[in-house]
Short mmCIF file of C-alpha atoms in Angstrom, two decimals:
data_model
loop_
_atom_site.label_atom_id
_atom_site.label_comp_id
_atom_site.label_asym_id
_atom_site.label_seq_id
_atom_site.Cartn_x
_atom_site.Cartn_y
_atom_site.Cartn_z
CA MET A 74 14.58 -13.42 -25.09
CA THR A 75 17.51 -11.55 -26.46
CA ARG A 76 20.67 -10.97 -24.22
CA GLY A 77 19.64 -7.07 -23.80
CA ARG A 78 16.33 -8.10 -22.68
CA ASP A 79 17.54 -10.91 -20.29
CA MET A 80 20.00 -8.33 -18.71
CA LYS A 81 17.12 -5.84 -18.39
CA TRP A 82 15.35 -8.54 -16.21
CA ALA A 83 18.40 -9.34 -14.42
CA GLY A 84 18.78 -5.72 -13.42
CA TRP A 85 15.28 -5.18 -12.61
CA ALA A 86 15.39 -8.64 -10.32
CA LEU A 87 18.38 -7.30 -8.73
CA ALA A 88 16.31 -4.13 -8.00
CA LEU A 89 13.44 -6.34 -6.32
CA VAL A 90 16.02 -8.13 -4.37
CA TRP A 91 17.77 -5.09 -3.11
CA GLY A 92 14.71 -3.57 -2.43
CA MET A 93 12.69 -6.27 -0.37
CA GLY A 94 16.03 -6.28 1.84
CA HIS A 95 16.54 -2.50 2.27
CA GLY A 96 13.98 0.34 2.98
CA PHE A 97 16.10 2.81 0.91
CA HIS A 98 13.54 5.42 0.83
CA ALA A 99 13.99 8.14 3.27
CA SER A 100 12.08 8.89 6.47
CA ALA A 101 8.36 9.38 5.92
CA ALA A 102 6.00 11.86 6.52
CA THR A 103 3.25 10.55 8.77
CA VAL A 104 -0.24 10.38 7.53
CA THR A 105 -3.39 9.67 9.96
CA THR A 106 -6.44 10.64 7.80
CA PRO A 107 -8.85 9.61 6.98
CA ALA A 108 -9.38 7.90 10.31
CA GLY A 109 -11.17 4.75 10.59
CA THR A 110 -12.40 2.06 7.99
CA ILE A 111 -14.90 1.99 5.40
CA THR A 112 -16.45 -0.80 3.36
CA GLY A 113 -18.42 0.02 0.16
CA ALA A 114 -17.98 3.85 0.13
CA ASN A 115 -15.78 6.57 -0.83
CA ASP A 116 -14.38 9.72 0.71
CA ALA A 117 -14.85 13.18 -0.55
CA ALA A 118 -12.37 13.67 -3.64
CA VAL A 119 -9.42 16.35 -2.33
CA THR A 120 -6.31 17.81 -3.62
CA ASP A 121 -3.09 17.37 -1.70
CA ALA A 122 -4.13 15.11 0.88
CA TRP A 123 -4.75 11.22 0.54
CA TYR A 124 -8.23 10.21 0.23
CA ARG A 125 -10.08 6.40 -0.33
CA THR A 126 -12.05 5.87 -3.58
CA ASN A 127 -13.27 3.23 -5.65
CA VAL A 128 -14.02 1.38 -2.42
CA ARG A 129 -16.94 -1.08 -4.35
CA SER A 130 -19.20 -3.87 -2.56
CA GLY A 131 -17.30 -5.66 0.19
CA GLY A 132 -13.89 -3.98 -0.27
CA THR A 133 -12.69 -2.24 2.87
CA THR A 134 -9.73 -0.10 3.72
CA GLY A 135 -8.03 2.46 6.57
CA ILE A 136 -5.63 2.92 8.68
CA THR A 137 -5.27 0.08 10.95
CA ALA A 138 -2.81 -1.69 13.36
CA ASP A 139 -3.35 -5.09 11.29
CA TYR A 140 0.01 -4.70 9.70
CA PRO A 141 2.14 -2.12 11.43
CA ARG A 142 5.00 -0.87 9.30
CA SER A 143 7.77 1.67 10.16
CA GLY A 144 5.45 2.61 13.24
CA ASN A 145 2.13 1.57 14.63
CA GLY A 146 -0.16 0.97 11.52
CA SER A 147 0.18 0.95 7.92
CA ALA A 148 -3.06 1.34 4.87
CA TYR A 149 -5.31 -1.91 5.81
CA LEU A 150 -6.61 -2.92 2.19
CA TYR A 151 -9.13 -6.07 2.05
CA GLY A 152 -11.51 -7.54 -0.62
CA ILE A 153 -13.83 -10.66 -1.23
CA GLY A 154 -15.64 -12.34 -4.06
CA THR A 155 -17.08 -10.71 -7.45
CA GLY A 156 -19.00 -8.60 -5.76
CA SER A 157 -22.49 -6.86 -6.75
CA PRO A 158 -23.03 -5.01 -8.90
CA SER A 159 -19.04 -4.76 -9.80
CA PRO A 160 -16.08 -6.68 -8.20
CA ASP A 161 -14.71 -5.78 -4.73
CA LYS A 162 -11.98 -3.25 -4.86
CA ALA A 163 -10.47 -0.67 -2.45
CA ASP A 164 -8.23 2.31 -3.48
CA TRP A 165 -5.81 5.44 -1.96
CA LYS A 166 -5.57 8.30 -4.26
CA TYR A 167 -3.39 11.85 -4.24
CA VAL A 168 -3.90 14.42 -6.56
CA SER A 169 -1.44 17.38 -6.55
CA SER A 170 -3.32 20.75 -6.86
CA ALA A 171 -0.38 22.33 -8.53
CA PRO A 172 -0.73 23.46 -12.04
CA THR A 173 1.94 21.48 -13.52
CA GLY A 174 1.12 18.46 -10.70
CA PHE A 175 4.88 17.38 -9.65
CA GLY A 176 6.28 17.54 -13.17
CA PRO A 177 6.62 15.98 -16.32
CA LEU A 178 6.94 12.10 -16.66
CA SER A 179 10.44 12.51 -17.76
CA GLN A 180 11.80 13.75 -14.59
CA LEU A 181 10.69 10.92 -12.55
CA THR A 182 13.69 9.84 -10.77
CA ALA A 183 12.39 7.17 -8.41
CA LEU A 184 8.98 5.73 -7.19
CA SER A 185 8.75 3.04 -4.35
CA TYR A 186 6.12 1.27 -1.95
CA ASP A 187 6.03 -1.19 0.77
CA TRP A 188 3.28 -3.96 0.36
CA TYR A 189 2.10 -7.00 2.30
CA ARG A 190 0.16 -9.56 1.23
CA ASP A 191 -1.42 -11.84 3.96
CA GLY A 192 -0.77 -15.95 3.48
CA SER A 193 -4.31 -16.10 4.24
CA SER A 194 -5.46 -14.29 0.80
CA THR A 195 -7.01 -16.91 -1.79
CA VAL A 196 -6.98 -14.83 -4.88
CA PRO A 197 -4.24 -15.88 -7.50
CA ASP A 198 -1.13 -15.97 -5.54
CA HIS A 199 0.22 -13.54 -8.10
CA PHE A 200 -1.85 -10.67 -7.03
CA HIS A 201 -0.42 -7.70 -4.34
CA PRO A 202 -1.22 -4.17 -4.14
CA SER A 203 -0.58 -2.40 -7.30
CA VAL A 204 0.07 1.18 -7.77
CA ARG A 205 -0.41 3.94 -10.68
CA ILE A 206 0.80 6.75 -11.73
CA THR A 207 -1.78 9.23 -12.77
CA LEU A 208 -0.75 11.64 -15.56
CA GLN A 209 -2.34 14.62 -17.43
CA ASP A 210 -1.81 15.98 -21.09
CA ALA A 211 0.91 19.05 -20.88
CA THR A 212 -1.29 20.72 -23.39
CA ASP A 213 -4.98 19.44 -22.64
CA PRO A 214 -5.65 19.06 -18.73
CA ALA A 215 -8.91 17.12 -19.87
CA ILE A 216 -6.73 14.24 -21.12
CA ARG A 217 -5.76 11.86 -18.22
CA ARG A 218 -3.57 8.49 -18.56
CA ARG A 219 -2.49 6.41 -15.94
CA LEU A 220 0.51 3.44 -16.00
CA ILE A 221 -0.17 0.90 -13.93
CA PHE A 222 2.54 -1.56 -11.85
CA GLU A 223 2.39 -4.78 -10.82
CA LEU A 224 4.77 -7.79 -10.47
CA ALA A 225 2.30 -9.76 -12.55
CA TYR A 226 2.95 -7.82 -16.11
CA ASN A 227 6.82 -8.95 -15.08
CA PRO A 228 8.39 -11.78 -15.32
CA ALA A 229 8.60 -15.08 -12.90
CA VAL A 230 6.63 -13.26 -10.01
CA ALA A 231 4.36 -16.16 -9.00
CA PRO A 232 4.15 -16.49 -6.14
CA VAL A 233 4.81 -13.39 -4.50
CA ALA A 234 5.97 -13.00 -0.73
CA THR A 235 3.14 -13.73 2.12
CA ASN A 236 3.40 -12.22 5.63
CA ALA A 237 6.31 -10.01 5.21
CA TRP A 238 6.47 -6.78 4.03
CA VAL A 239 8.22 -6.12 0.89
CA THR A 240 9.64 -2.90 -0.38
CA GLN A 241 8.82 -2.36 -4.06
CA PRO A 242 10.88 -0.05 -6.19
CA VAL A 243 9.39 0.93 -9.59
CA THR A 244 12.35 1.44 -11.89
CA ASP A 245 12.72 2.25 -15.50
CA ALA A 246 13.06 -1.51 -16.59
CA SER A 247 9.72 -2.22 -14.78
CA VAL A 248 7.04 -3.23 -17.07
CA VAL A 249 3.72 -1.02 -16.88
CA TRP A 250 0.41 -1.63 -18.03
CA ASN A 251 -0.67 1.44 -20.08
CA THR A 252 -4.38 2.06 -19.65
CA GLY A 253 -3.96 2.26 -23.61
CA ASN A 254 -3.74 -1.35 -23.37
CA SER A 255 0.14 -1.93 -24.04
CA TYR A 256 2.72 -3.10 -21.51
CA PRO A 257 5.68 -0.87 -22.26
CA THR A 258 8.76 -0.20 -19.61
CA LEU A 259 8.53 2.99 -17.47
CA GLY A 260 11.32 4.16 -18.92
CA ALA A 261 10.22 3.93 -22.53
CA CYS A 262 7.42 5.67 -21.23
CA LYS A 263 9.58 8.49 -19.55
CA ALA A 264 11.25 8.87 -22.93
CA ALA A 265 8.37 9.09 -25.30
CA THR A 266 8.50 11.91 -27.48
CA ALA A 267 5.87 10.57 -29.97
CA ALA A 268 2.33 9.16 -29.57
CA THR A 269 3.46 6.00 -31.02
CA ASP A 270 6.21 5.56 -28.49
CA CYS A 271 3.91 4.69 -25.42
CA ASP A 272 0.75 4.03 -26.65
CA GLY A 273 -0.37 7.54 -26.50
CA VAL A 274 1.90 8.63 -23.32
CA LEU A 275 4.32 11.19 -23.42
CA GLY A 276 7.48 12.10 -21.42
CA SER A 277 6.43 15.55 -21.45
CA ASP A 278 2.93 14.23 -19.46
CA LEU A 279 2.47 15.57 -16.15
CA VAL A 280 2.35 13.76 -13.05
CA ILE A 281 -0.43 15.14 -11.19
CA GLY A 282 -1.16 12.05 -8.59
CA LEU A 283 -0.31 8.29 -7.33
CA GLU A 284 -2.79 5.90 -6.60
CA PHE A 285 -2.42 2.41 -5.06
CA GLY A 286 -4.74 -0.15 -4.34
CA ILE A 287 -6.78 -4.34 -4.74
CA GLY A 288 -9.08 -5.82 -6.50
CA SER A 289 -11.42 -5.31 -9.39
CA GLY A 290 -11.37 -8.58 -10.92
CA TRP A 291 -9.05 -10.52 -8.49
CA ALA A 292 -11.57 -12.95 -7.09
CA ARG A 293 -12.59 -15.78 -9.44
CA THR A 294 -15.11 -16.91 -6.72
CA ALA A 295 -17.59 -15.29 -4.54
CA THR A 296 -15.32 -16.63 -1.55
CA GLU A 297 -11.78 -15.80 -2.55
CA PHE A 298 -10.20 -12.71 -1.21
CA PHE A 299 -7.25 -10.64 -0.71
CA LYS A 300 -6.40 -9.32 2.91
CA GLY A 301 -2.76 -7.10 3.60
CA ALA A 302 -1.57 -3.67 3.06
CA VAL A 303 0.86 -0.65 2.03
CA ASP A 304 2.87 1.84 3.64
CA ASN A 305 5.70 4.15 2.43
CA VAL A 306 4.54 5.34 -1.07
CA VAL A 307 7.86 7.41 -2.21
CA LEU A 308 7.89 9.63 -5.03
CA THR A 309 10.94 11.65 -6.29
CA MET A 310 10.88 13.79 -8.87
CA ASN A 311 14.23 15.63 -10.56
CA GLY A 312 16.17 14.18 -7.77
CA GLN A 313 13.76 15.81 -5.30
CA GLU A 314 11.42 13.85 -2.97
CA VAL A 315 7.93 15.09 -3.59
CA LEU A 316 5.77 12.67 -1.59
CA ASN A 317 6.35 10.39 0.92
CA ALA A 318 3.55 8.58 2.93
CA ASN A 319 3.73 6.58 6.07
CA PHE A 320 0.45 5.21 7.23
CA GLU A 321 0.28 5.57 10.92
CA LEU A 322 -2.64 5.48 13.59
CA PRO A 323 -3.40 9.25 15.18
CA PRO A 324 -1.20 9.01 18.59
CA GLN A 325 -3.43 8.84 21.66
CA ALA A 326 -3.82 12.23 23.74
CA THR A 327 -4.45 12.00 27.54
CA VAL A 328 -4.12 13.82 30.34
CA ALA A 329 -3.36 13.95 34.42
CA CYS A 330 -3.07 16.73 36.92
CA ALA A 331 -0.75 16.20 39.89
CA PRO A 332 -1.29 16.68 42.96
CA PRO A 333 -4.88 15.83 42.48
CA THR A 334 -6.07 17.53 45.86
CA LEU A 335 -5.07 21.21 46.89
CA SER A 336 -5.96 23.34 49.88
CA ASP A 337 -7.51 26.52 49.63
CA ALA A 338 -5.59 27.45 53.28
CA THR A 339 -2.68 28.69 50.85
CA ALA A 340 -2.14 29.17 47.38
CA GLU A 341 -1.36 25.82 45.54
CA VAL A 342 -0.24 24.53 42.26
CA SER A 343 -1.62 21.15 40.60
CA THR A 344 0.58 20.55 37.11
CA CYS A 345 -1.94 19.41 34.10
CA THR A 346 -0.07 17.32 31.69
CA VAL A 347 -1.23 16.63 28.50
CA THR A 348 0.67 13.48 26.91
CA LEU A 349 0.89 11.92 23.14
CA THR A 350 1.65 8.41 22.59
CA ALA A 351 3.88 9.59 19.67
CA ALA A 352 5.63 12.66 19.50
CA ALA A 353 4.02 15.82 17.62
CA SER A 354 5.03 16.25 13.71
CA ALA A 355 6.29 19.35 12.04
CA GLY A 356 4.65 22.67 13.29
CA GLY A 357 3.54 21.06 16.52
CA LEU A 358 0.25 19.38 17.32
CA PRO A 359 -2.84 21.65 18.87
CA VAL A 360 -4.86 19.80 21.28
CA THR A 361 -8.67 21.03 22.21
CA LEU A 362 -9.30 21.07 25.63
CA THR A 363 -12.43 22.10 27.73
CA PRO A 364 -11.21 23.85 29.96
CA PRO A 365 -12.73 24.07 33.84
CA THR A 366 -15.59 26.29 34.53
CA ALA A 367 -14.28 29.46 36.13
CA ASP A 368 -14.80 29.54 39.97
CA ALA A 369 -13.39 31.94 42.46
CA ARG A 370 -11.95 29.19 44.40
CA PHE A 371 -9.10 29.13 41.54
CA THR A 372 -7.29 30.39 38.78
CA THR A 373 -5.94 28.46 35.55
CA THR A 374 -3.60 28.96 32.78
CA CYS A 375 -5.31 25.85 30.57
CA ALA A 376 -6.75 27.19 27.60
CA SER A 377 -7.89 25.59 24.33
CA PRO A 378 -5.93 24.52 22.11
CA ILE A 379 -3.09 23.60 24.05
CA THR A 380 -0.07 23.05 21.58
CA ILE A 381 2.33 19.91 21.91
CA ALA A 382 5.57 21.28 20.08
CA GLU A 383 6.98 19.63 17.33
CA GLY A 384 9.09 16.36 18.44
CA GLN A 385 7.89 16.66 22.03
CA THR A 386 5.03 14.38 23.38
CA THR A 387 3.83 16.57 26.49
CA ALA A 388 2.46 20.19 27.28
CA THR A 389 1.50 21.60 30.61
CA CYS A 390 -0.58 24.16 31.94
CA THR A 391 -1.72 24.55 35.81
CA ILE A 392 -4.75 25.02 38.23
CA THR A 393 -3.94 27.01 41.53
CA SER A 394 -6.01 27.18 44.62
CA VAL A 395 -7.33 30.63 45.71
CA ALA A 396 -6.53 31.03 49.86
CA ASN A 397 -9.42 32.43 51.64
CA THR A 398 -10.85 32.42 55.01
CA ALA A 399 -14.36 31.71 53.97
CA VAL A 400 -15.23 28.59 56.82
CA GLY A 401 -17.48 26.02 55.44
CA ASP A 402 -17.47 27.03 51.98
CA GLY A 403 -17.03 23.03 50.79
CA ASP A 404 -14.57 21.39 48.81
CA ALA A 405 -14.37 22.50 44.94
CA VAL A 406 -14.16 20.05 42.35
CA VAL A 407 -12.28 21.53 39.15
CA THR A 408 -12.48 19.09 35.70
CA LEU A 409 -10.13 19.73 32.79
CA ALA A 410 -10.95 17.35 29.63
CA LEU A 411 -9.59 16.51 26.27
CA ALA A 412 -12.20 17.06 23.12
CA GLU A 413 -11.76 15.71 19.76
CA GLY A 414 -9.51 17.32 17.13
CA THR A 415 -7.40 16.62 14.04
CA GLY A 416 -4.05 14.56 14.21
CA TYR A 417 -4.96 12.91 17.69
CA VAL A 418 -7.70 10.21 19.12
CA LEU A 419 -8.78 10.26 22.84
CA GLY A 420 -6.92 8.01 24.71
CA THR A 421 -7.71 7.16 28.59
CA PRO A 422 -7.74 9.31 30.95
CA SER A 423 -9.33 11.82 28.57
CA SER A 424 -10.46 14.16 31.67
CA ALA A 425 -8.25 14.86 34.91
CA THR A 426 -10.09 16.53 38.47
CA VAL A 427 -8.43 18.43 40.88
CA THR A 428 -10.22 18.72 44.00
CA ILE A 429 -9.70 22.15 46.44
CA GLN A 430 -10.35 21.19 49.76
CA ASP A 431 -12.03 23.64 52.40
CA LYS A 432 -9.25 24.06 55.04
CA SER A 433 -10.17 27.39 55.97
CA VAL A 434 -9.82 28.63 59.51
CA ALA A 435 -11.44 31.74 60.45
CA THR A 436 -9.33 34.77 61.94
CA PRO A 437 -10.14 35.12 65.66
CA THR A 438 -11.66 38.32 66.71
CA PRO A 439 -9.57 40.34 68.71
CA THR A 440 -10.61 41.19 72.68
CA GLU A 441 -10.50 44.72 74.50
CA PRO A 442 -7.64 44.39 77.22
CA ARG A 443 -9.19 45.19 80.94
CA THR A 444 -8.50 48.03 82.89
CA PRO A 445 -6.31 47.41 86.11
CA VAL A 446 -8.37 48.10 89.61
CA SER A 447 -6.16 49.98 91.95
CA VAL A 448 -5.56 48.56 95.21
CA PRO A 449 -5.41 51.04 98.37
CA THR A 450 -1.97 51.13 100.28
CA LEU A 451 -1.29 52.59 103.76
CA SER A 452 1.14 55.39 104.34
CA GLU A 453 4.09 54.63 106.93
CA PHE A 454 2.35 56.40 109.34
CA GLY A 455 -0.78 54.19 108.86
CA LEU A 456 1.14 51.14 108.67
CA ALA A 457 2.85 51.93 112.31
CA ALA A 458 -0.67 52.57 113.73
CA LEU A 459 -2.05 49.42 112.53
CA ALA A 460 0.93 47.37 113.87
CA ALA A 461 0.54 49.17 117.15
CA ALA A 462 -3.04 48.22 117.27
CA LEU A 463 -2.67 44.64 116.54
CA GLY A 464 0.24 44.27 119.27
CA ALA A 465 -2.17 45.94 121.87
CA SER A 466 -5.06 43.51 120.77
CA ALA A 467 -2.35 40.68 121.38
CA MET A 468 -1.65 42.13 124.79
CA VAL A 469 -5.21 42.22 125.84
CA ARG A 470 -5.72 38.53 124.37
CA ARG A 471 -2.55 37.18 126.10
CA ARG A 472 -3.78 39.11 130.23
CA ARG A 473 -7.25 37.32 129.73
CA ARG A 474 -6.16 33.88 129.21
CA LYS A 475 -3.61 34.27 132.34
CA ALA A 476 -6.45 35.41 134.48
#
C-alpha cells in the first residue's frame, strides 16, 4: 500500500473514530410513519417520505423502542437465515420527487447515519446496516445507479462495534460498492467526468434518494440472524442539509377534564386538556376528537380537530353547564373522546366524561297577601257609658254580698 493510500485510510479511520464519539449532525426532523412493524411485506412506494421495501422472507422492520436513539425510538431491523425464496432482507427508502432530486453527486457535501448492531447477532461480525445512494442519469431518467457503503468494503473493520450506537460518516475517502461491480472511493465518483472514472457513475448523476437496510446473503445458515437499528440519517448537498431523519415513535395523546362534575344550578365550566407525550412538530399537530353529543344541558368549545401548537404539548377546550330550574331532569353525562389520526397514537385515557349533576331548585310560587279585617271601636261617649255600666254592675254585686 502506498504512502498516499496509507494517509487516505488514516484520514478515513480518524473520521470514523470522531464520528463514533460525536453526533456532528444537526437536530433531526422527526419521522414517525409508517407506524408499526412489518415482516415479509412492503409499504406502497411513495415520494418525499420514508417507506419500507425489500422486506423479504423473515425480515422485519419498523419504528420501535427496542434501541432508542435521540428520543424514544429508531428504525428496527431484523433478518434471520437464508430465507425462501430469497435471503432475508429489510430496507428503508426515500426518493425525492423533484426533477433534479437533491442535486448532482458532485455536490454531495456530507452523508452520515447512526447504526446499531445487537451483540446477540450471529451473522459474520463485519456486518452492520448499510446505506445506499440512489442515482439517476442526468440525461436519461430511466438509467439508475447506486453507490453502497458498508465498512466491509473498507480495511480493518471486523469485528464492528456491538451494543453501542455508532455515528457513521461516509466521506470522500470511504470505499463504496458501485453496483457496476467496482469499489471506488466516494470522492472518485463525485469527481468522475467519464464513464471509465467510476465504472459508469458520473459526478453529474443526480442524487434522487437514499436507502438503508440489512441482509441479502448475510446469513450462512437458516438460523443465523442480524438484529439492530438505524437512526439520524443526514444528507447535505452543496452545503445545505436536505434530508434529516430521526425515527421516533409517535407521541401518545390523552385527554382529561377537570373538574369532572358540574352543577346545573348555575353555569359552571370544566376544562378539557389534550396532552401529547412529546412536543408537536413544525406546523402543529391536529388531534381528531369525537365531540360530545349536543344537549341543551351544556355548551362546548370542543371541536374536531383540536390543534396542539408547534413546540407545545397541550391544547384545551371547555364544557359549560347550562343553568336551569327543571327539577328532576336527572344527571347528564358528557363524553369527549380522542380518535385515531396521523402523527400520534392513542394513549390512556383516550376519553373523558363530565357529569352535570341535577341540582335544580324550583322557584317558589308567590302567595296573595290577605285583606286586613277591621276591628270595631267605641267613641269616647260609648266608652264612658260602658265604664258607668260596669261600675253599676259592680256596686250591685257588692250590696248583694252584704245582705
